[in-house]
Short mmCIF file of C-alpha atoms in Angstrom, two decimals:
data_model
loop_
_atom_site.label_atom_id
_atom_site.label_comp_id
_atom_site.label_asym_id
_atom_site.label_seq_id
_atom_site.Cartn_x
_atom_site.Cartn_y
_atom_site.Cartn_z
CA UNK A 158 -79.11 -18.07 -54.79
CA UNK A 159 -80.61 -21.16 -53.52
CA UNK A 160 -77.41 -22.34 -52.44
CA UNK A 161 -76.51 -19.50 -50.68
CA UNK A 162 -80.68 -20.18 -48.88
CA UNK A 163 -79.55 -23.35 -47.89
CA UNK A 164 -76.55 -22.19 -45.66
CA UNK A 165 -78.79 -19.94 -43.82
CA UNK A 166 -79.78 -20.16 -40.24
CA UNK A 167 -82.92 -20.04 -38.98
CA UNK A 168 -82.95 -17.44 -36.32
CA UNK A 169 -86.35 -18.52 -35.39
CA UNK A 170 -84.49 -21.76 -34.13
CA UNK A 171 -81.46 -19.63 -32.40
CA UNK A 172 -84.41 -18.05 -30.63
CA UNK A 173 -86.51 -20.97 -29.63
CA UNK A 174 -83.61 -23.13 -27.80
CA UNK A 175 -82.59 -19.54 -26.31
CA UNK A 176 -86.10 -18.59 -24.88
CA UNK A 177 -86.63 -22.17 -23.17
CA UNK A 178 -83.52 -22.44 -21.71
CA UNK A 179 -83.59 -19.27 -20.11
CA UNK A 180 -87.29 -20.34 -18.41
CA UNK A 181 -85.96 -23.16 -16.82
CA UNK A 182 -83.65 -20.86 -14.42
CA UNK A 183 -86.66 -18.11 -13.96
CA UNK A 184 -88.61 -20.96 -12.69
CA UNK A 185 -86.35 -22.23 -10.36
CA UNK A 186 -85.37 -19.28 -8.98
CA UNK A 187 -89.22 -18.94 -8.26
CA UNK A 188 -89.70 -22.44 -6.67
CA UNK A 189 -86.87 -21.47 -4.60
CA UNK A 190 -87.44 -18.17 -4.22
CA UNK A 191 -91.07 -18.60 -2.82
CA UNK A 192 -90.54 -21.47 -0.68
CA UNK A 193 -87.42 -19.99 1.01
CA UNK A 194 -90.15 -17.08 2.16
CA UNK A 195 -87.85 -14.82 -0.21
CA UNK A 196 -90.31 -13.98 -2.76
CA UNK A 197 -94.05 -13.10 -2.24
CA UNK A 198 -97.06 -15.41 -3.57
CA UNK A 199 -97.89 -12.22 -5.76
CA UNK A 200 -94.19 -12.20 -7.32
CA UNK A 201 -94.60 -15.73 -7.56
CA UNK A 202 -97.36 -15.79 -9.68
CA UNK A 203 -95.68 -13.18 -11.88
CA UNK A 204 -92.25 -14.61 -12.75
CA UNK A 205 -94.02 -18.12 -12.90
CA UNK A 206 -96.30 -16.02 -15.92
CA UNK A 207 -92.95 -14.51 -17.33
CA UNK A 208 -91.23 -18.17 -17.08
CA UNK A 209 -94.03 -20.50 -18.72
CA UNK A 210 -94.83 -16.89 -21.28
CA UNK A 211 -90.84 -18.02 -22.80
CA UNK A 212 -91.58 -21.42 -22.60
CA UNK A 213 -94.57 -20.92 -24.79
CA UNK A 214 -92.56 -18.36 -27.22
CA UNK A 215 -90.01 -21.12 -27.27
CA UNK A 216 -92.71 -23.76 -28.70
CA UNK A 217 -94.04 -21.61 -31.21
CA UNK A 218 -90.58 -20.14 -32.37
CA UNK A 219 -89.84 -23.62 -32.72
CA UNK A 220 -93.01 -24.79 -34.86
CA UNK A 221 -91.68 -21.86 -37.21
CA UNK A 222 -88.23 -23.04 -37.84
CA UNK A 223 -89.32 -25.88 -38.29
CA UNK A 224 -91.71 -25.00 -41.28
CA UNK A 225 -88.67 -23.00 -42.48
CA UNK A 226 -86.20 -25.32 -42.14
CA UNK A 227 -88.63 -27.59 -43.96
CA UNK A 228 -89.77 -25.33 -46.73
CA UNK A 229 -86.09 -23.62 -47.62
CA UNK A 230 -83.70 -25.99 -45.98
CA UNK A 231 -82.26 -23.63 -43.38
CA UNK A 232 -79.81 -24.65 -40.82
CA UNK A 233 -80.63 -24.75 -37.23
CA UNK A 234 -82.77 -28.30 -36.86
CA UNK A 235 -81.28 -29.59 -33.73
CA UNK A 236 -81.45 -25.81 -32.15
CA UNK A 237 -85.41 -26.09 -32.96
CA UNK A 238 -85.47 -29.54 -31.55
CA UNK A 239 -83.92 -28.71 -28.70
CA UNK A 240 -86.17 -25.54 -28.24
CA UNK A 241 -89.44 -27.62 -28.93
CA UNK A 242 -88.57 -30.23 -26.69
CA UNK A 243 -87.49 -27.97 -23.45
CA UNK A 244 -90.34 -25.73 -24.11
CA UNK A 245 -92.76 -28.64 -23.76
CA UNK A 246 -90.85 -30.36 -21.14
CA UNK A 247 -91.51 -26.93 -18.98
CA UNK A 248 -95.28 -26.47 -20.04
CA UNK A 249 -96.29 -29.40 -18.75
CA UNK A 250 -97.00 -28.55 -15.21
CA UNK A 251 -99.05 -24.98 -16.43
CA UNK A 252 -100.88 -27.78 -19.02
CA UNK A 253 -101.94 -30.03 -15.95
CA UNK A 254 -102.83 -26.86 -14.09
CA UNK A 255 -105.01 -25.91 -16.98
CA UNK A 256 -106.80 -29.42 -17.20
CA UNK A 257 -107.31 -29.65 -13.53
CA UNK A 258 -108.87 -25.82 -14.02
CA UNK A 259 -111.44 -27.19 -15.99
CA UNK A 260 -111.90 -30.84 -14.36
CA UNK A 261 -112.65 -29.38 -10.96
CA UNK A 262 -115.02 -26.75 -9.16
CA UNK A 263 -113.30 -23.26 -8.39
CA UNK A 264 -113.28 -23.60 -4.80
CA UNK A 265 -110.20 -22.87 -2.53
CA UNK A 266 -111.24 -23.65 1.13
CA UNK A 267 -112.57 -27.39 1.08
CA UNK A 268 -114.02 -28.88 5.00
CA UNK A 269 -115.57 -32.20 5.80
CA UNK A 270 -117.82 -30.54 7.60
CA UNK A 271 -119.52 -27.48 5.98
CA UNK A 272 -122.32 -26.34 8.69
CA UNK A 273 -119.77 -25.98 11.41
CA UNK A 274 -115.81 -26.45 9.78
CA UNK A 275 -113.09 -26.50 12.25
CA UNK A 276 -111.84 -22.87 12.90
CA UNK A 277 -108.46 -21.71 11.77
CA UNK A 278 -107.40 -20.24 15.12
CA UNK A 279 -103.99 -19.24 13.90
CA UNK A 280 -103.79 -19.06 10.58
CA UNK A 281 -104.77 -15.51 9.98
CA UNK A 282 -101.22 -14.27 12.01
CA UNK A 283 -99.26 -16.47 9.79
CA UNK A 284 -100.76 -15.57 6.54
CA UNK A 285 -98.75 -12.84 4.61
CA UNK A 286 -100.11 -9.84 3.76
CA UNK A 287 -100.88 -10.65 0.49
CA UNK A 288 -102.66 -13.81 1.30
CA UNK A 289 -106.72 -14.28 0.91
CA UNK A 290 -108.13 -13.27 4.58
CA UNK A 291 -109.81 -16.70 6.42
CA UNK A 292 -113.66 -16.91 6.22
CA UNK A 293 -115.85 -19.75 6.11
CA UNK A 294 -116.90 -20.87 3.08
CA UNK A 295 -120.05 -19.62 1.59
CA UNK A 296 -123.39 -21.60 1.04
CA UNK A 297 -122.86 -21.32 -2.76
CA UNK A 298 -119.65 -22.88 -2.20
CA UNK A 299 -120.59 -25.61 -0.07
CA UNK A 300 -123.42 -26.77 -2.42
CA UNK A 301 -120.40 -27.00 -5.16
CA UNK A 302 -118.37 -28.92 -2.74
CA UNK A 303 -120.92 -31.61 -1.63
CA UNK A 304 -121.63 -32.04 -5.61
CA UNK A 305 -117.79 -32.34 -6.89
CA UNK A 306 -116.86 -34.15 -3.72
CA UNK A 307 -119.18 -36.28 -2.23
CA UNK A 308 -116.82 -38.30 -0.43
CA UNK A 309 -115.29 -35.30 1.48
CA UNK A 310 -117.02 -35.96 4.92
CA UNK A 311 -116.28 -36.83 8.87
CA UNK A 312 -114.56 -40.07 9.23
CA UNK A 313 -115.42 -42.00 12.32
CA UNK A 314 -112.99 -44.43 13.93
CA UNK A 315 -113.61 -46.92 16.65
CA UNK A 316 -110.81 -45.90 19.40
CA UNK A 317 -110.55 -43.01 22.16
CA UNK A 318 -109.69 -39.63 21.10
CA UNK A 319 -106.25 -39.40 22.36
CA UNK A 320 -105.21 -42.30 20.16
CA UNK A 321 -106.41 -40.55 16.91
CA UNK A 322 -104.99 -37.42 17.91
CA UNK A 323 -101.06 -39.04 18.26
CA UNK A 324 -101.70 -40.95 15.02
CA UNK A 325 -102.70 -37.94 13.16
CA UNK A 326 -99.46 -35.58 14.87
CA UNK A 327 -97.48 -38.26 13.76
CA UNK A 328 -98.67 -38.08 9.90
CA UNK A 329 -98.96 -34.34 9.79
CA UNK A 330 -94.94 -34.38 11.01
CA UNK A 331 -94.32 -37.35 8.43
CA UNK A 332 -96.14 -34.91 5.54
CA UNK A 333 -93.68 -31.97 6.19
CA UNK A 334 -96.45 -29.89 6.78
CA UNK A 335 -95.05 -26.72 9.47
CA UNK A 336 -97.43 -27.40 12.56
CA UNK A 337 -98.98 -24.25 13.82
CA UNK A 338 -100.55 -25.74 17.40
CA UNK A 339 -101.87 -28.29 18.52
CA UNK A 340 -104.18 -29.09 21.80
CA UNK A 341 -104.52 -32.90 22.50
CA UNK A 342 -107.88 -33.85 23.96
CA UNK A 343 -108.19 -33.73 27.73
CA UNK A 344 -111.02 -34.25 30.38
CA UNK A 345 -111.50 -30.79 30.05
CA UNK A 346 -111.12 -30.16 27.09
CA UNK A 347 -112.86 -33.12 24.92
CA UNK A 348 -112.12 -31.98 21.29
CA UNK A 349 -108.65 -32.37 20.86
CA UNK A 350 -107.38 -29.84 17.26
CA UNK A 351 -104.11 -29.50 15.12
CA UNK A 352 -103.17 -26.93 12.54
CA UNK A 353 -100.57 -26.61 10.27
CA UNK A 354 -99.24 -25.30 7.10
CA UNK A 355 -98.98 -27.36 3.89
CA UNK A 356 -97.04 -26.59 0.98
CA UNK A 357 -97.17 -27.48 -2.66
CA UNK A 358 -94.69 -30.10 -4.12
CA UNK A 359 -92.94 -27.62 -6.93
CA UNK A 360 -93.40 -24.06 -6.26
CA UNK A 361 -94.30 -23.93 -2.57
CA UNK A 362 -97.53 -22.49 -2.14
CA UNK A 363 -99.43 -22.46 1.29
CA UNK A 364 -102.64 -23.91 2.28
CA UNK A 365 -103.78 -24.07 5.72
CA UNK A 366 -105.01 -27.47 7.44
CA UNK A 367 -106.97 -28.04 10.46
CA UNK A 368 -107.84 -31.14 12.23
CA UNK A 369 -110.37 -31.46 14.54
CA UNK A 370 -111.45 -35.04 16.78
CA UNK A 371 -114.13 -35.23 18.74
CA UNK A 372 -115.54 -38.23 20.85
CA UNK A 373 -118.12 -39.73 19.16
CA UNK A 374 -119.91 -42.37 21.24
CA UNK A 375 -117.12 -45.34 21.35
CA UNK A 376 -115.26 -43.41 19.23
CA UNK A 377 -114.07 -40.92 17.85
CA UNK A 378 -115.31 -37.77 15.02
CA UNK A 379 -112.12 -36.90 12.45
CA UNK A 380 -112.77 -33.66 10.60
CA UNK A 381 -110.60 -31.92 8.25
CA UNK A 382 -110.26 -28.42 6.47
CA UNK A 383 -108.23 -27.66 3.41
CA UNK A 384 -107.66 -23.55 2.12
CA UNK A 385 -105.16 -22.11 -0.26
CA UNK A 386 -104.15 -18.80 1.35
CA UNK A 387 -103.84 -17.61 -2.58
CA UNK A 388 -105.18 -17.71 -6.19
CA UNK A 389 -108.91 -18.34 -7.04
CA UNK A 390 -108.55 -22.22 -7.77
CA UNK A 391 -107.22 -25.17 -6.22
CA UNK A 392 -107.37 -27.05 -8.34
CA UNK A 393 -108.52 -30.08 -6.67
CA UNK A 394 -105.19 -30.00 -4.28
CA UNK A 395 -107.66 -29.67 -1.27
CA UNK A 396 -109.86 -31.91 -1.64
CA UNK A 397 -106.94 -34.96 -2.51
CA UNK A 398 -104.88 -33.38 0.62
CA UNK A 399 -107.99 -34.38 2.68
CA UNK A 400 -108.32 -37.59 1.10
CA UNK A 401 -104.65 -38.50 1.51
CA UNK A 402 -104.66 -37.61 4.86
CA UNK A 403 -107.40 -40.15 5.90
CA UNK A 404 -105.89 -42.85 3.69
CA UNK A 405 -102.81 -42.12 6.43
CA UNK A 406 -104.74 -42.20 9.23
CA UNK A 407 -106.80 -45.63 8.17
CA UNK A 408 -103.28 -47.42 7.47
CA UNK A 409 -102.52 -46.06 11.30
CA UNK A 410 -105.31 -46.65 12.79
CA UNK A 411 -105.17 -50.47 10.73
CA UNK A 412 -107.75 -49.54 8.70
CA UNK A 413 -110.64 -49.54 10.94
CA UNK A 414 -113.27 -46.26 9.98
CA UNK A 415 -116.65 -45.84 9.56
CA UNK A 416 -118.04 -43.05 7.50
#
């Protein structure tokens, strides 16, 4: 009898290696599905559920032929390896998502200037129908911002308008981010603006960007606005895009800002 135990297969093994290899293709055909413009931010969000839901089955079918395997010497280790390994290797990213839910603020539209942010003039006709409609943010939410990101605020450089506006074109196009419009700043027209379209690294998602210069005595005013057309969270991607974006634009500008 216990011989015959000991040639058994754990099916809980079989299972596990089958369930995380078969997420790894329902997530790609997401990332490529949604960033192709194929496949809605709403289906998105669903098969990127179903795809990490497998990977998680895979883990814990694993954990269990694994105890089996221990306790009654069933076949099937490297199968629950295999399984364990895959289905951890493809819940990592939904594992940083859930630590950066509960490092940062639920906010989803961050600006460096919160009285008066620069305006989203054409985001609202490229957002999908499914996508959060554009509205300032709230006073509630500003008071969160200005307490989880304190450093968010206008950056002020030392050189004319038109200069800061070419050296920020020229990072938004190095970014990849899909530029809306743009309006250079003229004699007529002092405040020179640029928005675009941002997308995550992985899956694609959109968020909206708009940069706004002003002259500022010698100088000139750099503000920036960060929104996720979907979800509730952004899980701090925002508020970094902001920051990277000035990092950019000091290296271009050789550094020289004052806050």
């Amino acid at each position: 009898m216990s011989s015959r135990l000991r040639e058994r297969r754990s099916s809980l093994a079989t299972w596990s290696s089958r369930l995380a290899l078969v997420s790894i293709p329902i997530l790609v055909i997401v990332a490529i599905g949604h960033r192709s413009g194929l496949m809605s931010a709403t289906q998105a969000y669903a098969s990127m559920a179903l795809g990490f839901g497998l990977a998680g089955l895979a883990v814990l079918a694993a954990l269990g032929a694994l105890e089996g395997i221990w306790r009654d010497g069933r076949k099937g280790l490297g199968s629950a390896i295999a399984g364990l390994l895959v289905g951890l290797a493809v819940l990592v990213l939904p594992l940083a998502g859930a630590w950066h839910l509960m490092s940062y603020p639920q906010l989803i539209d961050i600006s460096t200037d919160l009285e008066d942010p620069p305006a989203f003039l054409l985001a609202a006709a490229d957002r999908p129908a499914d996508a959060r409609p554009v509205t300032d943010p709230s006073e509630d939410d500003a008071d969160v911002q200005r307490e989880a990101y304190p450093d968010i605020v206008p950056r002020h450089y030392p050189v004319g308008t038109a200069r800061v506006f070419e050296d920020a074109k020229v990072i938004v196009d190095r970014r990849g981010w899909r530029l809306l419009g743009a309006q250079p700043p003229t004699e007529t027209a002092e405040a020179g603006w640029i928005e675009a379209v941002a997308a995550t690294p992985v899956f694609g998602f959109r968020q909206d960007v708009a940069i706004r210069i002003l002259p500022d005595g010698e100088g000139a005013l750099v503000d920036v606005r960060s929104a996720a057309r979907n979800g509730a969270h952004d899980l701090g991607a925002n508020a970094e895009r902001i920051r990277d974006f000035f990092r950019d634009l000091d290296a271009s500008l050789q550094g020289i800002s004052e806050e």
